[in-house]
XYZ file of C-alpha atoms in Angstrom:
727
model
C 12.174 6.118 5.304
C 12.154 2.305 4.643
C 13.930 2.477 1.440
C 16.518 -0.306 1.055
C 17.672 -2.610 -1.897
C 15.845 -1.960 -4.981
C 16.398 -5.126 -6.654
C 15.376 -7.672 -3.861
C 17.366 -10.963 -3.681
C 14.471 -12.702 -2.152
C 13.005 -15.197 -4.596
C 9.925 -17.093 -3.890
C 9.696 -17.786 -0.269
C 7.645 -20.702 -0.972
C 10.663 -21.914 -3.064
C 13.177 -21.212 -0.454
C 11.170 -23.187 2.119
C 9.905 -25.855 0.033
C 11.933 -26.082 -3.155
C 8.709 -26.769 -4.802
C 8.630 -30.363 -3.349
C 8.194 -29.936 0.212
C 11.860 -30.598 1.053
C 13.035 -29.900 4.457
C 14.852 -26.640 5.092
C 16.501 -25.738 8.321
C 14.632 -22.804 9.836
C 14.412 -21.581 13.596
C 10.636 -20.933 13.778
C 8.256 -23.840 12.974
C 6.821 -22.740 9.455
C 4.684 -24.305 6.947
C 5.871 -25.074 3.299
C 5.052 -21.373 2.321
C 6.783 -19.576 5.209
C 3.948 -18.864 7.679
C 4.283 -19.658 11.242
C 2.493 -22.781 12.122
C 1.143 -21.314 15.198
C -0.796 -18.064 14.407
C -0.322 -15.093 16.497
C -2.496 -12.034 17.008
C -5.543 -11.516 14.762
C -4.070 -12.660 11.530
C -6.149 -14.557 9.269
C -6.130 -18.442 9.678
C -3.876 -20.222 7.197
C -4.802 -23.731 6.475
C -2.137 -25.647 4.720
C -2.954 -28.896 3.124
C -0.103 -31.472 3.682
C 1.187 -33.781 0.783
C 2.286 -37.147 1.249
C 5.590 -38.435 0.087
C 3.751 -40.417 -2.674
C 2.939 -37.052 -4.420
C 6.639 -36.030 -4.764
C 7.191 -37.960 -8.004
C 4.024 -36.725 -9.542
C 4.865 -33.084 -8.596
C 8.334 -33.601 -10.110
C 6.722 -34.780 -13.295
C 4.458 -31.785 -13.423
C 7.554 -29.320 -12.976
C 9.285 -31.115 -15.908
C 6.310 -30.626 -18.155
C 5.893 -26.911 -17.252
C 9.640 -26.310 -17.916
C 9.357 -27.789 -21.353
C 6.297 -25.661 -21.818
C 7.965 -22.330 -20.720
C 11.410 -22.840 -22.232
C 14.441 -21.265 -20.880
C 13.754 -18.138 -19.158
C 10.200 -18.069 -20.624
C 11.540 -17.962 -24.326
C 9.007 -20.778 -25.658
C 5.979 -19.374 -23.485
C 4.137 -17.374 -26.298
C 4.725 -19.812 -28.975
C 3.205 -22.703 -26.817
C 0.289 -20.668 -25.733
C -0.513 -19.873 -29.315
C -0.261 -23.435 -30.298
C -1.994 -25.138 -27.365
C -4.101 -22.584 -25.538
C -6.468 -25.312 -24.340
C -3.568 -27.297 -22.712
C -2.008 -23.977 -21.082
C -5.579 -23.374 -19.562
C -5.921 -26.789 -18.139
C -2.488 -26.879 -16.508
C -3.052 -23.527 -15.045
C -6.295 -24.491 -13.650
C -4.560 -27.710 -11.965
C -2.095 -25.266 -10.313
C 1.165 -23.787 -11.371
C 4.283 -25.695 -9.556
C 5.288 -23.381 -6.854
C 8.936 -23.131 -7.950
C 8.049 -21.755 -11.246
C 4.909 -19.743 -10.026
C 6.871 -16.364 -9.930
C 8.117 -16.685 -13.439
C 4.775 -17.843 -15.073
C 2.892 -15.088 -13.305
C 4.971 -12.445 -15.073
C 4.528 -14.331 -18.364
C 0.703 -14.585 -18.282
C 0.396 -11.044 -16.840
C 2.382 -9.151 -19.486
C 4.455 -7.740 -16.614
C 7.666 -9.097 -18.031
C 7.129 -7.038 -21.250
C 6.610 -3.889 -19.200
C 9.646 -4.350 -17.207
C 11.864 -4.847 -20.458
C 10.365 -1.598 -21.881
C 10.962 0.472 -18.989
C 14.636 -0.048 -17.882
C 15.627 2.058 -14.774
C 11.971 3.609 -14.073
C 11.492 1.448 -10.850
C 14.838 2.539 -9.369
C 14.000 6.200 -10.184
C 10.520 6.013 -8.505
C 11.948 4.399 -5.381
C 15.087 6.446 -4.725
C 14.485 10.016 -6.134
C 10.695 10.247 -5.899
C 8.583 11.187 -2.772
C 4.992 10.139 -2.119
C 2.338 11.694 -0.115
C 1.398 8.154 1.135
C 4.680 7.352 2.849
C 3.517 7.525 6.378
C 0.192 5.587 5.536
C 2.392 2.874 3.899
C 4.751 2.651 6.917
C 1.722 2.478 9.250
C 0.280 -0.592 7.367
C 3.346 -2.582 6.632
C 3.360 -4.616 9.917
C -0.451 -5.671 9.134
C 0.461 -7.293 5.883
C 0.845 -11.062 6.199
C 2.220 -10.624 9.973
C 2.604 -14.345 10.555
C 4.875 -14.903 7.538
C 8.713 -15.016 8.360
C 9.566 -12.615 5.338
C 7.293 -9.760 6.602
C 7.781 -10.214 10.466
C 10.987 -8.297 11.379
C 10.468 -4.630 11.712
C 12.396 -2.759 9.056
C 13.563 -6.257 7.809
C 14.109 -6.961 4.162
C 10.444 -8.042 3.729
C 8.983 -4.887 5.094
C 11.519 -2.733 3.256
C 10.766 -4.498 -0.101
C 6.911 -4.018 0.569
C 7.419 -0.319 1.365
C 9.328 0.269 -1.748
C 6.927 -1.457 -4.211
C 3.857 0.449 -2.721
C 5.767 3.750 -2.412
C 6.778 3.344 -6.114
C 3.327 2.735 -7.170
C 1.807 5.586 -5.319
C 4.349 7.664 -7.153
C 3.719 5.986 -10.429
C -0.031 6.457 -10.544
C -0.728 9.269 -8.381
C -4.384 9.349 -9.054
C -4.652 5.865 -7.292
C -1.770 6.573 -4.866
C -1.968 3.986 -2.073
C -4.901 2.042 -0.485
C -4.425 -0.433 2.370
C -5.631 -3.479 0.455
C -2.923 -3.163 -2.113
C -0.408 -4.236 0.469
C -1.771 -7.746 0.509
C -1.437 -7.793 -3.281
C 2.073 -6.581 -3.326
C 2.972 -8.891 -0.581
C 1.687 -11.845 -2.176
C 3.750 -10.864 -5.461
C 6.906 -10.303 -3.181
C 6.850 -13.915 -1.971
C 7.400 -15.059 -5.540
C 9.730 -12.357 -7.333
C 11.905 -9.402 -6.790
C 10.714 -5.963 -5.861
C 11.097 -4.573 -9.386
C 9.189 -7.729 -10.987
C 6.416 -7.374 -8.228
C 6.013 -3.751 -8.981
C 5.590 -4.039 -12.786
C 3.204 -7.069 -12.232
C 1.156 -4.622 -9.939
C 1.202 -2.040 -12.841
C 0.303 -4.609 -15.334
C -2.870 -5.610 -13.273
C -3.975 -2.079 -12.380
C -3.346 -0.696 -15.806
C -4.810 -3.700 -17.736
C -1.801 -5.185 -19.793
C -3.710 -8.233 -20.597
C -7.028 -8.046 -19.088
C -9.283 -5.038 -18.110
C -7.790 -2.358 -15.954
C -8.236 -2.839 -12.287
C -7.047 0.462 -10.861
C -10.726 1.320 -10.076
C -10.362 -1.114 -7.065
C -8.245 1.409 -5.406
C -9.422 4.613 -6.780
C -11.232 7.293 -4.529
C -14.530 5.811 -3.574
C -13.509 2.365 -4.883
C -15.812 2.711 -8.182
C -14.756 -0.923 -9.460
C -15.428 -2.485 -6.140
C -18.910 -0.854 -5.972
C -19.535 -2.165 -9.492
C -18.398 -5.697 -8.921
C -20.423 -5.662 -5.704
C -23.605 -4.736 -7.473
C -22.966 -7.440 -10.195
C -22.155 -10.034 -7.422
C -25.503 -9.289 -5.650
C -27.348 -9.656 -8.814
C -25.786 -13.014 -9.643
C -26.446 -14.221 -6.206
C -30.259 -13.386 -6.552
C -30.325 -15.010 -10.071
C -28.431 -18.188 -9.266
C -29.469 -18.770 -5.658
C -32.869 -16.855 -5.258
C -33.655 -18.390 -1.855
C -30.374 -17.163 -0.393
C -30.683 -13.827 -2.077
C -34.027 -13.444 -0.495
C -32.625 -14.452 2.892
C -29.816 -11.764 2.573
C -32.587 -9.205 1.859
C -34.445 -10.118 5.087
C -31.490 -9.935 7.263
C -30.232 -6.632 5.467
C -26.979 -8.355 4.262
C -25.350 -6.685 1.355
C -21.913 -8.001 -0.551
C -20.074 -5.069 0.903
C -20.408 -6.571 4.369
C -18.329 -9.794 3.402
C -17.092 -9.747 -0.298
C -15.295 -6.464 -0.661
C -11.781 -7.980 0.390
C -12.485 -10.764 -2.111
C -12.359 -8.278 -4.869
C -9.771 -5.895 -3.209
C -7.111 -8.516 -2.460
C -8.225 -11.144 -4.821
C -8.706 -13.718 -1.845
C -5.068 -13.025 -0.656
C -6.258 -11.442 2.694
C -8.434 -14.070 4.673
C -8.007 -17.246 2.410
C -6.029 -20.175 2.995
C -2.691 -19.576 1.436
C -2.623 -22.523 -0.669
C -6.142 -21.916 -1.926
C -5.445 -18.030 -2.549
C -2.379 -19.208 -4.701
C -4.388 -21.450 -7.059
C -6.963 -18.703 -7.232
C -4.294 -16.178 -8.317
C -3.059 -18.676 -11.017
C -6.400 -18.559 -12.669
C -7.087 -14.757 -11.975
C -3.826 -13.659 -13.849
C -4.600 -16.029 -16.680
C -8.359 -15.619 -17.013
C -9.276 -12.332 -15.307
C -11.732 -10.989 -12.804
C -14.373 -13.588 -13.592
C -12.776 -16.154 -11.310
C -13.287 -14.093 -8.214
C -16.985 -13.875 -8.913
C -17.017 -17.820 -9.622
C -15.062 -18.504 -6.275
C -17.330 -16.338 -4.409
C -20.581 -17.868 -5.791
C -19.012 -21.310 -5.340
C -18.478 -20.573 -1.569
C -22.138 -19.514 -1.113
C -23.383 -22.346 -3.147
C -21.366 -24.954 -1.074
C -22.625 -23.542 2.178
C -26.021 -22.607 0.824
C -28.249 -24.925 3.107
C -26.565 -23.599 6.183
C -26.505 -20.069 5.311
C -30.240 -19.708 4.695
C -31.088 -20.807 8.189
C -28.816 -18.328 10.021
C -29.944 -15.083 11.701
C -28.071 -11.778 10.982
C -25.310 -12.168 13.507
C -24.449 -15.887 12.928
C -24.896 -15.174 9.230
C -22.258 -12.327 9.223
C -19.873 -14.554 11.102
C -20.416 -17.519 8.701
C -19.764 -15.263 5.637
C -16.346 -14.112 7.196
C -15.385 -17.383 8.561
C -16.083 -20.211 5.849
C -15.330 -23.786 6.953
C -11.905 -25.098 5.841
C -13.468 -27.700 3.537
C -15.424 -25.121 1.561
C -12.156 -23.345 0.846
C -10.290 -26.538 -0.201
C -9.129 -25.734 -3.889
C -9.592 -29.192 -5.016
C -13.458 -28.931 -3.948
C -13.952 -25.256 -4.422
C -12.492 -24.563 -7.760
C -14.118 -27.216 -9.700
C -17.285 -25.949 -8.437
C -16.353 -22.392 -9.427
C -15.471 -23.447 -12.982
C -18.831 -25.131 -13.384
C -20.680 -21.725 -12.531
C -20.980 -19.685 -16.000
C -20.918 -16.013 -15.247
C -19.094 -14.459 -18.494
C -22.187 -13.979 -20.688
C -24.329 -12.577 -17.677
C -21.405 -10.144 -16.730
C -21.077 -8.825 -20.239
C -24.914 -8.334 -20.362
C -24.737 -6.333 -17.039
C -21.852 -4.239 -18.518
C -23.715 -3.430 -21.812
C -26.941 -2.562 -19.810
C -24.897 -0.255 -17.708
C -23.180 1.523 -20.523
C -25.825 1.740 -23.265
C -27.776 4.975 -23.493
C -31.345 5.366 -22.162
C -33.623 3.643 -24.532
C -37.001 4.848 -25.601
C -39.737 3.306 -23.371
C -40.748 -0.066 -24.501
C -44.245 -0.898 -25.723
C -44.699 -3.839 -23.136
C -44.507 -3.473 -19.390
C -41.601 -5.225 -17.793
C -42.524 -8.017 -15.385
C -40.597 -6.527 -12.593
C -42.425 -3.072 -12.959
C -45.748 -4.908 -12.701
C -44.309 -6.854 -9.550
C -43.190 -3.541 -8.053
C -46.732 -1.570 -8.775
C -48.456 -4.687 -7.151
C -46.198 -4.363 -4.134
C -47.063 -0.731 -3.581
C -50.754 -1.313 -4.134
C -50.687 -4.110 -1.423
C -48.718 -1.664 0.665
C -51.386 1.063 0.109
C -54.087 -1.207 1.398
C -52.052 -2.243 4.589
C -52.522 -0.803 8.044
C -49.046 0.580 7.696
C -49.948 2.908 5.012
C -52.490 4.500 7.353
C -49.740 4.986 9.909
C -47.352 6.719 7.389
C -50.248 8.910 6.387
C -50.518 9.774 10.144
C -46.695 10.494 10.116
C -47.173 13.086 7.535
C -49.814 14.729 9.810
C -47.251 14.819 12.563
C -44.546 16.152 10.437
C -46.928 19.014 9.328
C -47.822 19.499 12.984
C -44.140 19.814 13.817
C -43.800 22.690 11.349
C -46.814 24.423 12.450
C -45.694 24.333 15.990
C -42.441 25.834 14.702
C -44.257 28.551 12.595
C -46.411 29.338 15.788
C -43.288 29.835 17.933
C -41.672 32.089 15.498
C -44.947 34.241 15.276
C -45.261 34.592 18.875
C -41.698 35.639 19.499
C -40.061 32.426 20.900
C -36.447 32.797 20.701
C -34.002 30.211 19.199
C -31.242 28.955 21.729
C -27.977 30.503 20.342
C -25.363 28.054 18.881
C -21.672 28.404 18.418
C -20.029 28.351 15.032
C -16.941 26.287 16.270
C -15.743 24.378 19.002
C -13.650 26.598 21.570
C -13.309 24.183 24.571
C -10.102 22.070 24.256
C -9.094 19.086 26.503
C -5.774 19.867 27.356
C -3.801 20.151 24.032
C -6.342 17.845 22.341
C -9.554 18.344 20.512
C -12.901 17.399 22.315
C -13.783 13.780 21.329
C -17.325 12.800 19.986
C -18.681 9.419 19.306
C -21.296 9.300 16.287
C -23.232 6.037 15.576
C -24.565 5.060 12.072
C -22.060 7.128 10.213
C -21.944 5.002 7.022
C -24.834 6.801 5.318
C -27.416 9.618 5.410
C -27.538 12.033 8.399
C -24.973 10.233 10.514
C -22.378 10.598 7.712
C -23.396 14.341 7.185
C -23.221 14.796 11.091
C -19.755 13.332 11.108
C -18.650 15.590 8.304
C -19.913 18.632 9.966
C -18.493 17.815 13.496
C -15.016 17.240 11.882
C -15.232 20.476 10.263
C -16.287 22.167 13.792
C -13.127 20.831 15.388
C -14.189 17.608 17.026
C -11.971 14.484 17.076
C -14.746 12.296 15.588
C -14.968 8.569 16.570
C -16.893 6.970 13.614
C -19.270 3.907 14.491
C -20.852 1.977 11.924
C -21.900 -1.723 11.129
C -20.327 -2.274 7.730
C -16.443 -2.190 7.727
C -16.364 -1.341 4.112
C -18.714 1.549 4.245
C -17.054 2.733 7.337
C -13.818 2.872 5.668
C -15.267 4.890 2.776
C -16.840 7.357 5.076
C -13.562 8.011 6.774
C -11.795 8.451 3.522
C -14.301 10.710 2.291
C -14.181 13.108 5.180
C -10.348 12.939 4.937
C -10.518 13.991 1.202
C -12.537 17.006 2.140
C -10.929 17.901 5.338
C -7.383 16.988 5.548
C -6.911 18.318 8.943
C -9.881 15.989 10.177
C -8.914 13.742 13.342
C -10.788 10.570 12.759
C -11.073 7.116 14.615
C -13.538 4.271 13.427
C -14.887 1.259 15.191
C -17.116 -1.402 13.653
C -20.132 -1.643 15.904
C -23.658 -3.398 15.380
C -26.025 -1.426 17.442
C -28.390 -4.154 17.627
C -25.606 -6.635 18.785
C -25.163 -5.845 22.627
C -21.872 -7.708 22.919
C -20.547 -5.513 19.984
C -21.419 -2.346 22.070
C -19.743 -3.718 25.190
C -16.618 -4.641 23.199
C -16.732 -1.188 21.799
C -16.787 0.510 25.268
C -13.323 -1.596 26.089
C -11.847 -0.794 22.717
C -12.781 3.085 23.038
C -11.026 3.163 26.705
C -7.972 1.234 25.263
C -7.719 3.718 22.202
C -8.008 6.560 24.771
C -5.036 5.206 26.665
C -2.953 4.097 23.808
C -3.251 7.559 22.303
C -2.446 9.236 25.620
C -5.641 11.074 25.665
C -7.814 11.980 28.665
C -9.967 9.108 29.547
C -13.065 11.062 28.412
C -15.298 12.065 25.776
C -17.263 15.303 25.248
C -20.039 14.287 22.986
C -22.228 11.177 22.195
C -24.642 11.377 19.131
C -27.027 8.385 18.882
C -27.898 8.514 15.426
C -28.025 4.807 14.120
C -31.575 3.779 13.315
C -33.419 1.122 10.945
C -36.800 0.687 9.541
C -37.445 -3.026 8.963
C -40.664 -4.327 7.335
C -40.262 -7.795 8.748
C -39.578 -9.208 12.153
C -35.942 -10.219 12.590
C -34.887 -11.276 16.218
C -31.524 -10.567 17.688
C -29.585 -13.116 19.542
C -31.158 -12.106 22.592
C -34.585 -12.640 21.076
C -35.170 -8.868 20.989
C -37.038 -7.147 17.867
C -34.073 -5.826 15.917
C -35.888 -2.364 15.234
C -36.386 -1.984 19.077
C -32.807 -3.121 19.615
C -31.138 -0.690 17.042
C -33.247 2.214 17.687
C -33.586 2.225 21.470
C -31.888 -0.601 23.501
C -28.647 -0.138 21.563
C -28.592 3.686 22.267
C -29.671 3.247 25.851
C -26.844 0.599 26.290
C -24.292 2.843 24.392
C -25.221 5.932 26.575
C -25.051 4.016 30.072
C -21.608 2.517 29.148
C -20.052 5.748 27.915
C -21.736 8.029 30.716
C -18.611 7.494 32.974
C -16.564 8.866 30.103
C -18.791 11.841 29.577
C -18.846 12.723 33.375
C -15.216 12.349 33.381
C -14.961 15.199 31.003
C -13.107 18.442 32.271
C -15.431 20.643 30.176
C -19.116 20.190 29.822
C -20.340 17.139 27.773
C -23.548 16.167 26.047
C -25.807 13.301 24.650
C -27.603 13.983 21.391
C -30.404 11.515 20.545
C -31.510 11.554 17.051
C -35.429 11.152 17.257
C -38.361 11.494 14.853
C -41.683 13.265 14.421
C -43.231 9.800 13.872
C -43.231 9.471 17.783
C -46.405 11.828 17.714
C -48.741 9.116 16.598
C -47.161 6.158 18.508
C -49.638 4.189 20.546
C -47.677 4.009 23.822
C -49.366 0.880 25.155
C -46.735 -0.002 27.873
C -43.291 0.168 28.561
C -42.570 -3.075 30.226
C -40.062 -5.666 29.077
C -42.287 -7.233 26.438
C -42.801 -3.993 24.762
C -39.371 -2.438 25.140
C -37.793 -5.628 23.667
C -40.315 -5.740 20.939
C -41.391 -9.345 21.889
C -44.952 -8.064 22.141
C -45.177 -7.156 18.554
C -44.525 -10.774 17.436
C -47.873 -11.661 18.738
C -49.447 -9.568 15.767
C -50.697 -11.731 12.707
C -48.685 -9.195 10.519
C -45.408 -7.453 11.836
C -46.686 -3.853 12.537
C -43.436 -2.316 11.098
C -44.736 1.488 11.121
C -45.808 0.909 14.809
C -42.682 -0.651 15.918
C -40.506 2.229 14.265
C -42.625 5.146 15.879
C -42.736 3.312 19.366
C -38.853 2.809 19.207
C -38.598 6.563 18.442
C -40.971 7.508 21.401
C -38.918 5.241 23.666
C -35.722 7.339 22.613
C -37.469 10.659 23.279
C -38.697 9.340 26.564
C -35.351 8.161 27.509
C -33.792 11.540 26.717
C -36.099 13.618 28.851
C -35.764 11.093 31.643
C -31.791 10.932 31.383
C -31.833 14.752 31.768
C -34.036 14.434 34.821
C -31.635 11.719 36.309
C -28.686 13.782 35.523
C -30.040 16.696 37.411
C -30.725 14.672 40.243
C -27.067 13.748 40.478
C -25.576 17.127 39.531
C -27.588 20.313 38.901
C -24.589 22.096 37.163
C -25.643 20.794 33.688
C -22.072 19.188 33.397
C -23.678 16.412 31.282
C -26.696 17.684 29.089
C -29.011 15.825 26.949
C -30.897 17.108 23.747
C -33.138 15.322 21.437
C -32.714 16.383 17.739
C -35.339 15.679 15.072
C -34.188 16.115 11.393
C -37.632 16.118 9.913
C -38.132 14.134 6.776
C -34.824 13.399 4.930
C -33.906 11.503 1.804
C -32.000 8.601 3.041
C -31.905 4.827 2.582
C -34.071 4.411 5.774
C -36.969 3.301 3.745
C -35.106 0.860 1.579
C -37.159 -2.005 2.484
C -40.401 -0.352 1.448
C -41.853 -0.892 -1.938
C -39.730 1.155 -4.397
C -42.825 3.119 -5.577
C -43.979 3.843 -2.157
C -40.737 5.574 -1.113
C -40.461 7.311 -4.479
C -43.791 8.718 -4.118
C -43.192 9.936 -0.415
C -39.958 11.637 -1.485
C -41.777 13.380 -4.436
C -44.673 14.417 -2.545
C -42.517 16.088 0.226
C -40.158 17.557 -2.276
C -43.131 19.409 -4.163
C -44.248 21.136 -0.874
C -40.686 21.923 0.130
C -40.379 19.565 3.271
C -37.896 17.109 1.626
C -34.368 17.613 3.068
C -30.853 16.434 1.960
C -28.841 14.447 4.572
C -26.709 17.483 4.997
C -29.834 19.711 5.804
C -31.269 16.946 8.201
C -27.710 17.061 10.030
C -28.402 20.576 11.132
C -30.687 19.784 14.055
C -28.028 17.288 15.434
C -25.102 19.712 14.774
C -27.151 22.605 16.409
C -27.736 20.481 19.466
C -24.067 19.735 19.972
C -23.130 23.444 19.730
C -25.998 24.772 22.031
C -24.858 26.317 25.471
C -23.987 23.950 28.146
C -26.958 24.664 30.162
C -29.213 23.567 27.368
C -30.614 20.441 28.380
C -33.869 18.364 28.258
C -35.195 19.950 25.031
C -36.504 19.072 21.716
C -34.768 20.343 18.731
C -36.555 20.674 15.287
C -35.924 22.745 11.959
C -32.478 23.679 12.602
C -31.198 27.088 13.547
C -31.247 26.290 17.370
C -35.032 26.147 17.286
C -36.984 24.065 19.726
C -40.781 22.871 19.848
C -42.687 20.622 22.373
C -42.814 17.016 21.558
C -46.022 14.990 22.005
C -47.695 14.795 25.425
C -46.814 11.031 25.955
C -43.193 11.756 25.488
C -43.275 14.388 28.179
C -44.819 12.158 30.720
C -42.357 11.866 33.652
C -44.154 8.901 35.058
C -43.833 6.962 31.592
C -40.282 8.115 31.532
C -39.548 6.694 34.965
C -41.198 3.426 34.107
C -39.147 3.104 30.873
C -35.984 4.057 32.808
C -36.542 1.225 35.328
C -37.296 -1.266 32.545
C -34.346 -0.295 30.615
C -31.973 -0.473 33.349
C -33.317 -3.835 34.175
C -32.676 -5.052 30.685
C -29.028 -3.221 30.704
C -28.096 -5.183 34.079
C -29.273 -8.382 32.426
C -27.130 -7.648 29.277
C -24.195 -6.665 31.553
C -24.437 -9.728 33.432
C -24.194 -11.837 30.138
C -21.103 -9.791 29.038
C -19.064 -10.016 32.267
């Protein structure tokens, strides 16, 4: 254990380094005025520190004198002054609390000083005499908290011991919350300005709501408060910056992809430290609204640039704002000018009030939704979706006919019995952040696999991992952030996976790859390579992933397998060609209107053609079925795949198929994928549908070996080209 001294003697590191006026302090390593190494190491967030000229020293000293008079000895005059001159206090806090007084003022404005005085000896009891189920998680994460700060750098040093004590104490104090990784940056920030015990009680004051609304929901299971804030933030972006909100929709960007850490750590993770401190000054005094305001101000400041960027560049920009945008002297005045309090209160009331009786008038948004649905109904895509329904019925009829005429299902195992030495077999599952992919990952973890979770959203990926762990404490999991439409991301994943296998002292092999990730977009959105994003995500990405991981599958000491999640929509795909223009989706940009339904079904047809051709290619190399390939069709499943379609269109589709008993939950839809993983090793080159190990024939076009060979050659050419870019 890392338990060390309970009452930390380390006062503000900012104070030790700068004594509030940037006075020189003899240190061995070159550090800035806050104690961060001037030359960053590793992957730590960049820390931009604004220098001050000597002409500011006198002004700063005057500010300190004013604050000392306002506070009084040990804070004795604080409450009286706040009561008499609240506007003066608010103005001075917004200008920034002097660094040498920051720790004391934070305790006063947060109410934590009162909590400490009312609970003598409680902190020591929690640290010394209690045990926590989160201790190992805390120890694992400590070195990741402000790794470039001198106070936290030394392993088992005073900084890391203090951080461990505070986090462990809180995990015991509030066992419902326990410990979540983002809490480390909050506790670490506090420890730079106060003792362990003071930092602990300030953390309690924040999460339990001593002054403002409780914030423990930021760290509870499922992060409910984070989800609520992100929904509210998304609504504010759309109302205040409609052009940017529409661009986010087109590029499939949601706040969970970039803003989660803003709320979880209150900008202490990735923001310049001097800016984060100014935000924390206001946050402790005024509450969570400042996080909304700062986030909106960042987007507003960069608005004109952001609306021009495609997905990959947009994501990079949202995670790497320019230094001038994060300058507190520029950012905070802009943030203060944005009014959100009234609108947030309205959203809160709307979410809490009981369901009202139907209004007499039709809401404008309802009219808009209905008109969108009607326009869609008259579009060519609605006819395509009608054909998809026929394709689904056709699949079930084939299943029925097979059962009537005595076609046997392929037997499946109930658990994994083959081990890799002393380790569990390893599977890679893409698209695990929702729907069928998440359900498949849950099921495979239960079956005994060591599941490698692959998803695009770091936040949703983290939530999936935690959900699986809550339901299955014995689950062995590893997660990687990968965008299946970004080929450099896939190539980097291959290297990271091999490195992880080596670091974990596991066999350099995997036993299962489930290509599940997929999207359905209603507008054309090219990737950096100029490919259609649907084709890139649904076919070229899985092809690339499989080619890159095939050596690891072949290196397995037990039979391995590729499972490609396909769709019944392939039955009505117009095959056209399988040349480069078609496979990359560039051909579809020549249409007057983006044929989104056709692109989706074509992408799934390509994935099915690839499945059969990969089976043939592997049999040419090795007829032992060491690596097998199965295509798994989940049927019609209620997921968020249709999220870009008009609301009433998707609702009608779900209701219709539910009434006839063909709508499946994600857990039910995952059965085909899971059955495919558990089929005997010799099972390969087949099309699973309907669960229970049942197979049917896919469309005639999908089984055409000539088309499969042409697609293979085209795809290999693209792969070689992509590989040359990434070498």
